[in-house]
Amino acid sequence: DGGITQSPKYLFRKEGQNVTLSCEQNLNHDAMYWYRQDPGQGLRLIYYSQIVNDFQKGDIAEGYSVSREKKESFPLTVTSAQKNPTAFYLCASSWGPGQRTEAFFGQGTRLTVV
Amino acid sequence: AQTVTQSQPEMSVQEAETVTLSCTYDTSESDYYLFWYKQPPSRQMILVIRQEAYKQQNATENRFSVNFQKAAKSFSLKISDSQLGDAAMYFCAYRRQNYGGSQGNLIFGKGTKLSVKP
């Protein structure tokens, strides 16, 4: 079955550590996105990528980095520069411009700083 | 920049009754898409319904329907015959239609938590 897989489901980070969240899709979507969800804040865009080897900062990119070396994969690294990383992270993907427009989401990763 | 506002942080409905969730948005564009997503306790985001701005007819999906008022920039979701499984966070979202090389991401409201009472 086609879909988006995020791993791990739960992740714990120590102070000063970098951690990487995985996102893989087999829907042949061109575009991929990372959102952060905090209570009462809705979903805020961290980074997005419309095509392989290209990505753009979203509204809250500071302290995060991404790569898009393959169409199927869009990993997110939470660096030590992110001062408040505890949150729920959602990865999404969609078709390119002019095609069906809804986004599909993974099941999320809950990141906690310990 | 586009914004999406959901003015009801929480709503409650009796099982089998009807409830309407509100959403307003701000944009200067004429062509765009609007969505309602559902996020149950599992936190999986599920598409409920979609509306193209160029269509005057309101979208309907089984018990879910929208009231799309383009001039008022309003996009409410009506849930009929509410069921216990409808209890979830509901997010309204906006997406540009012709985004070309620029961002085509969804812009979300802050959500409405819906409770369904048996």
mmCIF file of C-alpha atoms in Angstrom:
data_model
loop_
_atom_site.group_PDB
_atom_site.id
_atom_site.type_symbol
_atom_site.label_atom_id
_atom_site.label_comp_id
_atom_site.label_asym_id
_atom_site.label_seq_id
_atom_site.Cartn_x
_atom_site.Cartn_y
_atom_site.Cartn_z
ATOM 1 C CA ASP A 1 0.000 0.000 0.000
ATOM 2 C CA GLY A 2 1.192 3.505 -0.813
ATOM 3 C CA GLY A 3 1.769 5.934 1.997
ATOM 4 C CA ILE A 4 4.121 7.988 4.120
ATOM 5 C CA THR A 5 6.221 6.417 6.835
ATOM 6 C CA GLN A 6 7.739 8.389 9.654
ATOM 7 C CA SER A 7 10.183 6.936 12.128
ATOM 8 C CA PRO A 8 10.676 6.659 14.959
ATOM 9 C CA LYS A 9 7.286 7.195 16.560
ATOM 10 C CA TYR A 10 8.901 8.464 19.776
ATOM 11 C CA LEU A 11 12.312 10.083 20.069
ATOM 12 C CA PHE A 12 14.208 11.414 23.046
ATOM 13 C CA ARG A 13 16.963 13.946 22.748
ATOM 14 C CA LYS A 14 19.529 15.037 25.264
ATOM 15 C CA GLU A 15 20.591 18.639 25.542
ATOM 16 C CA GLY A 16 23.149 19.544 22.856
ATOM 17 C CA GLN A 17 22.389 16.561 20.630
ATOM 18 C CA ASN A 18 21.345 16.548 16.999
ATOM 19 C CA VAL A 19 18.635 14.068 16.075
ATOM 20 C CA THR A 20 17.224 13.067 12.703
ATOM 21 C CA LEU A 21 13.601 12.243 11.956
ATOM 22 C CA SER A 22 12.942 10.001 9.001
ATOM 23 C CA CYS A 23 10.220 10.472 6.380
ATOM 24 C CA GLU A 24 9.754 8.127 3.410
ATOM 25 C CA GLN A 25 6.944 8.105 0.836
ATOM 26 C CA ASN A 26 6.095 5.678 -1.956
ATOM 27 C CA LEU A 27 3.314 7.766 -3.499
ATOM 28 C CA ASN A 28 5.587 9.186 -6.228
ATOM 29 C CA HIS A 29 4.845 12.678 -4.941
ATOM 30 C CA ASP A 30 7.087 15.527 -6.004
ATOM 31 C CA ALA A 31 6.553 17.753 -2.981
ATOM 32 C CA MET A 32 7.326 16.996 0.647
ATOM 33 C CA TYR A 33 6.862 19.055 3.804
ATOM 34 C CA TRP A 34 7.741 19.112 7.477
ATOM 35 C CA TYR A 35 5.337 20.600 10.019
ATOM 36 C CA ARG A 36 5.652 21.141 13.735
ATOM 37 C CA GLN A 37 2.574 20.815 15.948
ATOM 38 C CA ASP A 38 2.371 22.366 19.401
ATOM 39 C CA PRO A 39 -0.745 22.494 21.608
ATOM 40 C CA GLY A 40 -2.968 25.386 20.569
ATOM 41 C CA GLN A 41 -0.678 26.338 17.673
ATOM 42 C CA GLY A 42 -1.982 24.275 14.804
ATOM 43 C CA LEU A 43 0.606 23.107 12.269
ATOM 44 C CA ARG A 44 3.521 25.349 11.385
ATOM 45 C CA LEU A 45 5.726 24.806 8.351
ATOM 46 C CA ILE A 46 9.407 24.084 8.990
ATOM 47 C CA TYR A 47 10.763 23.193 5.528
ATOM 48 C CA TYR A 48 9.373 22.115 2.192
ATOM 49 C CA SER A 49 10.748 20.630 -1.005
ATOM 50 C CA GLN A 50 9.112 20.732 -4.434
ATOM 51 C CA ILE A 51 11.766 18.679 -6.196
ATOM 52 C CA VAL A 52 14.817 16.543 -5.529
ATOM 53 C CA ASN A 53 17.931 18.478 -4.438
ATOM 54 C CA ASP A 54 15.907 21.601 -3.718
ATOM 55 C CA PHE A 55 14.203 22.775 -0.540
ATOM 56 C CA GLN A 56 12.992 26.021 1.007
ATOM 57 C CA LYS A 57 12.631 27.359 4.532
ATOM 58 C CA GLY A 58 9.197 27.630 5.998
ATOM 59 C CA ASP A 59 7.972 29.845 8.809
ATOM 60 C CA ILE A 60 10.000 28.296 11.644
ATOM 61 C CA ALA A 61 13.184 26.883 10.039
ATOM 62 C CA GLU A 62 15.673 28.101 12.655
ATOM 63 C CA GLY A 63 17.412 25.201 14.378
ATOM 64 C CA TYR A 64 16.358 22.667 11.745
ATOM 65 C CA SER A 65 17.957 21.286 8.591
ATOM 66 C CA VAL A 66 16.773 18.978 5.793
ATOM 67 C CA SER A 67 18.012 17.182 2.694
ATOM 68 C CA ARG A 68 16.248 15.860 -0.403
ATOM 69 C CA GLU A 69 18.667 13.518 -2.161
ATOM 70 C CA LYS A 70 15.943 11.115 -3.272
ATOM 71 C CA LYS A 71 12.367 11.729 -4.331
ATOM 72 C CA GLU A 72 11.115 9.290 -1.719
ATOM 73 C CA SER A 73 12.981 10.670 1.283
ATOM 74 C CA PHE A 74 12.971 13.962 3.195
ATOM 75 C CA PRO A 75 14.735 13.621 6.565
ATOM 76 C CA LEU A 76 14.605 16.396 9.151
ATOM 77 C CA THR A 77 17.483 17.086 11.545
ATOM 78 C CA VAL A 78 16.735 18.905 14.765
ATOM 79 C CA THR A 79 19.974 20.573 15.745
ATOM 80 C CA SER A 80 21.220 21.732 19.121
ATOM 81 C CA ALA A 81 20.436 25.280 17.969
ATOM 82 C CA GLN A 82 16.707 24.555 18.281
ATOM 83 C CA LYS A 83 16.005 25.814 21.794
ATOM 84 C CA ASN A 84 12.596 24.264 22.298
ATOM 85 C CA PRO A 85 12.418 21.099 20.192
ATOM 86 C CA THR A 86 9.852 19.203 22.248
ATOM 87 C CA ALA A 87 6.859 18.872 19.893
ATOM 88 C CA PHE A 88 4.992 16.586 17.539
ATOM 89 C CA TYR A 89 6.457 16.532 14.016
ATOM 90 C CA LEU A 90 4.443 15.673 10.929
ATOM 91 C CA CYS A 91 5.763 14.928 7.467
ATOM 92 C CA ALA A 92 3.517 15.349 4.440
ATOM 93 C CA SER A 93 3.693 14.941 0.690
ATOM 94 C CA SER A 94 1.644 15.994 -2.321
ATOM 95 C CA TRP A 95 1.592 16.072 -6.091
ATOM 96 C CA GLY A 96 3.108 18.969 -7.978
ATOM 97 C CA PRO A 97 1.355 22.059 -9.369
ATOM 98 C CA GLY A 98 -1.716 21.538 -11.501
ATOM 99 C CA GLN A 99 -2.500 18.136 -10.064
ATOM 100 C CA ARG A 100 -4.596 16.921 -7.194
ATOM 101 C CA THR A 101 -3.901 19.222 -4.356
ATOM 102 C CA GLU A 102 -4.447 17.489 -1.056
ATOM 103 C CA ALA A 103 -1.505 16.560 1.112
ATOM 104 C CA PHE A 104 -1.021 13.163 2.706
ATOM 105 C CA PHE A 105 0.487 12.864 6.140
ATOM 106 C CA GLY A 106 2.641 10.404 8.018
ATOM 107 C CA GLN A 107 1.746 9.259 11.521
ATOM 108 C CA GLY A 108 4.136 11.687 13.175
ATOM 109 C CA THR A 109 7.121 11.627 15.516
ATOM 110 C CA ARG A 110 6.899 12.800 19.099
ATOM 111 C CA LEU A 111 10.224 14.385 20.097
ATOM 112 C CA THR A 112 11.001 15.003 23.758
ATOM 113 C CA VAL A 113 14.046 16.661 25.263
ATOM 114 C CA VAL A 114 15.324 14.869 28.360
ATOM 115 C CA ALA B 1 0.369 36.372 3.318
ATOM 116 C CA GLN B 2 -2.562 34.063 3.654
ATOM 117 C CA THR B 3 -4.002 33.311 7.089
ATOM 118 C CA VAL B 4 -6.590 30.866 8.354
ATOM 119 C CA THR B 5 -8.640 31.481 11.508
ATOM 120 C CA GLN B 6 -10.694 29.002 13.489
ATOM 121 C CA SER B 7 -12.483 30.937 16.211
ATOM 122 C CA GLN B 8 -13.836 27.960 18.155
ATOM 123 C CA PRO B 9 -11.098 26.217 20.166
ATOM 124 C CA GLU B 10 -13.608 23.622 21.401
ATOM 125 C CA MET B 11 -17.056 22.431 20.398
ATOM 126 C CA SER B 12 -19.390 19.777 21.726
ATOM 127 C CA VAL B 13 -22.248 17.897 20.076
ATOM 128 C CA GLN B 14 -24.707 15.241 21.113
ATOM 129 C CA GLU B 15 -24.508 11.957 19.259
ATOM 130 C CA ALA B 16 -26.799 11.938 16.171
ATOM 131 C CA GLU B 17 -27.055 15.739 16.203
ATOM 132 C CA THR B 18 -25.549 18.245 13.775
ATOM 133 C CA VAL B 19 -22.630 20.553 14.455
ATOM 134 C CA THR B 20 -20.972 23.307 12.425
ATOM 135 C CA LEU B 21 -17.313 24.274 12.733
ATOM 136 C CA SER B 22 -16.281 27.733 11.575
ATOM 137 C CA CYS B 23 -13.306 28.819 9.501
ATOM 138 C CA THR B 24 -12.389 32.124 7.920
ATOM 139 C CA TYR B 25 -9.381 32.930 5.798
ATOM 140 C CA ASP B 26 -7.645 35.905 4.343
ATOM 141 C CA THR B 27 -6.193 35.975 0.840
ATOM 142 C CA SER B 28 -5.869 38.310 -2.109
ATOM 143 C CA GLU B 29 -5.901 35.445 -4.590
ATOM 144 C CA SER B 30 -8.939 34.315 -6.557
ATOM 145 C CA ASP B 31 -7.983 30.694 -7.186
ATOM 146 C CA TYR B 32 -7.178 28.398 -4.293
ATOM 147 C CA TYR B 33 -8.217 25.259 -2.462
ATOM 148 C CA LEU B 34 -9.676 24.799 0.988
ATOM 149 C CA PHE B 35 -9.599 21.662 3.097
ATOM 150 C CA TRP B 36 -10.852 20.240 6.342
ATOM 151 C CA TYR B 37 -8.577 17.700 8.011
ATOM 152 C CA LYS B 38 -9.450 15.531 10.998
ATOM 153 C CA GLN B 39 -6.887 14.523 13.622
ATOM 154 C CA PRO B 40 -8.204 11.807 15.997
ATOM 155 C CA PRO B 41 -6.384 10.831 19.202
ATOM 156 C CA SER B 42 -4.051 8.650 17.103
ATOM 157 C CA ARG B 43 -2.791 11.998 15.657
ATOM 158 C CA GLN B 44 -3.041 10.741 12.080
ATOM 159 C CA MET B 45 -4.144 13.603 9.814
ATOM 160 C CA ILE B 46 -7.085 12.530 7.660
ATOM 161 C CA LEU B 47 -8.569 14.529 4.800
ATOM 162 C CA VAL B 48 -12.282 15.083 5.391
ATOM 163 C CA ILE B 49 -13.337 17.286 2.486
ATOM 164 C CA ARG B 50 -11.932 19.567 -0.184
ATOM 165 C CA GLN B 51 -13.339 22.649 -1.958
ATOM 166 C CA GLU B 52 -12.034 24.327 -5.099
ATOM 167 C CA ALA B 53 -12.554 28.095 -4.955
ATOM 168 C CA TYR B 54 -13.704 28.296 -8.566
ATOM 169 C CA LYS B 55 -16.607 25.925 -7.881
ATOM 170 C CA GLN B 56 -19.778 27.535 -6.591
ATOM 171 C CA GLN B 57 -21.268 24.243 -5.478
ATOM 172 C CA ASN B 58 -20.506 23.289 -1.909
ATOM 173 C CA ALA B 59 -18.577 20.044 -1.487
ATOM 174 C CA THR B 60 -20.222 17.073 0.229
ATOM 175 C CA GLU B 61 -18.771 13.791 1.479
ATOM 176 C CA ASN B 62 -21.382 11.564 3.105
ATOM 177 C CA ARG B 63 -22.229 13.181 6.484
ATOM 178 C CA PHE B 64 -19.768 16.027 5.947
ATOM 179 C CA SER B 65 -20.576 19.152 3.961
ATOM 180 C CA VAL B 66 -19.214 22.657 3.694
ATOM 181 C CA ASN B 67 -20.721 26.104 3.398
ATOM 182 C CA PHE B 68 -18.283 27.992 1.194
ATOM 183 C CA GLN B 69 -18.879 31.739 1.034
ATOM 184 C CA LYS B 70 -16.133 33.106 -1.210
ATOM 185 C CA ALA B 71 -16.979 36.784 -0.861
ATOM 186 C CA ALA B 72 -17.077 36.505 2.916
ATOM 187 C CA LYS B 73 -13.961 34.247 2.901
ATOM 188 C CA SER B 74 -15.765 31.745 5.050
ATOM 189 C CA PHE B 75 -15.534 27.955 4.914
ATOM 190 C CA SER B 76 -17.551 26.155 7.585
ATOM 191 C CA LEU B 77 -17.840 22.387 8.046
ATOM 192 C CA LYS B 78 -21.154 20.772 8.912
ATOM 193 C CA ILE B 79 -21.187 17.294 10.411
ATOM 194 C CA SER B 80 -24.605 15.629 10.323
ATOM 195 C CA ASP B 81 -25.701 12.655 12.419
ATOM 196 C CA SER B 82 -22.606 12.981 14.603
ATOM 197 C CA GLN B 83 -20.966 9.753 15.703
ATOM 198 C CA LEU B 84 -18.617 8.979 18.582
ATOM 199 C CA GLY B 85 -15.854 8.396 16.040
ATOM 200 C CA ASP B 86 -16.136 11.995 14.887
ATOM 201 C CA ALA B 87 -14.506 13.181 18.107
ATOM 202 C CA ALA B 88 -11.194 14.727 17.053
ATOM 203 C CA MET B 89 -9.302 17.929 16.321
ATOM 204 C CA TYR B 90 -10.469 19.496 13.078
ATOM 205 C CA PHE B 91 -8.180 21.729 11.071
ATOM 206 C CA CYS B 92 -9.135 24.091 8.292
ATOM 207 C CA ALA B 93 -6.419 24.571 5.656
ATOM 208 C CA TYR B 94 -5.742 26.763 2.616
ATOM 209 C CA ARG B 95 -3.590 26.105 -0.431
ATOM 210 C CA ARG B 96 -2.746 28.297 -3.392
ATOM 211 C CA GLN B 97 -3.771 26.897 -6.772
ATOM 212 C CA ASN B 98 -1.033 28.084 -9.104
ATOM 213 C CA TYR B 99 2.085 28.123 -7.045
ATOM 214 C CA GLY B 100 4.565 27.153 -9.731
ATOM 215 C CA GLY B 101 8.051 27.265 -8.312
ATOM 216 C CA SER B 102 7.000 28.892 -5.066
ATOM 217 C CA GLN B 103 5.609 27.193 -2.064
ATOM 218 C CA GLY B 104 2.518 25.057 -2.390
ATOM 219 C CA ASN B 105 2.239 24.104 1.230
ATOM 220 C CA LEU B 106 -0.965 24.031 3.214
ATOM 221 C CA ILE B 107 -1.624 26.864 5.659
ATOM 222 C CA PHE B 108 -3.521 25.679 8.724
ATOM 223 C CA GLY B 109 -5.800 27.189 11.320
ATOM 224 C CA LYS B 110 -5.179 26.396 14.982
ATOM 225 C CA GLY B 111 -7.876 23.767 15.106
ATOM 226 C CA THR B 112 -11.179 23.040 16.822
ATOM 227 C CA LYS B 113 -11.470 20.194 19.295
ATOM 228 C CA LEU B 114 -14.789 18.410 18.801
ATOM 229 C CA SER B 115 -16.278 16.277 21.552
ATOM 230 C CA VAL B 116 -19.222 13.953 20.902
ATOM 231 C CA LYS B 117 -21.472 13.103 23.843
ATOM 232 C CA PRO B 118 -23.272 9.739 23.875
#
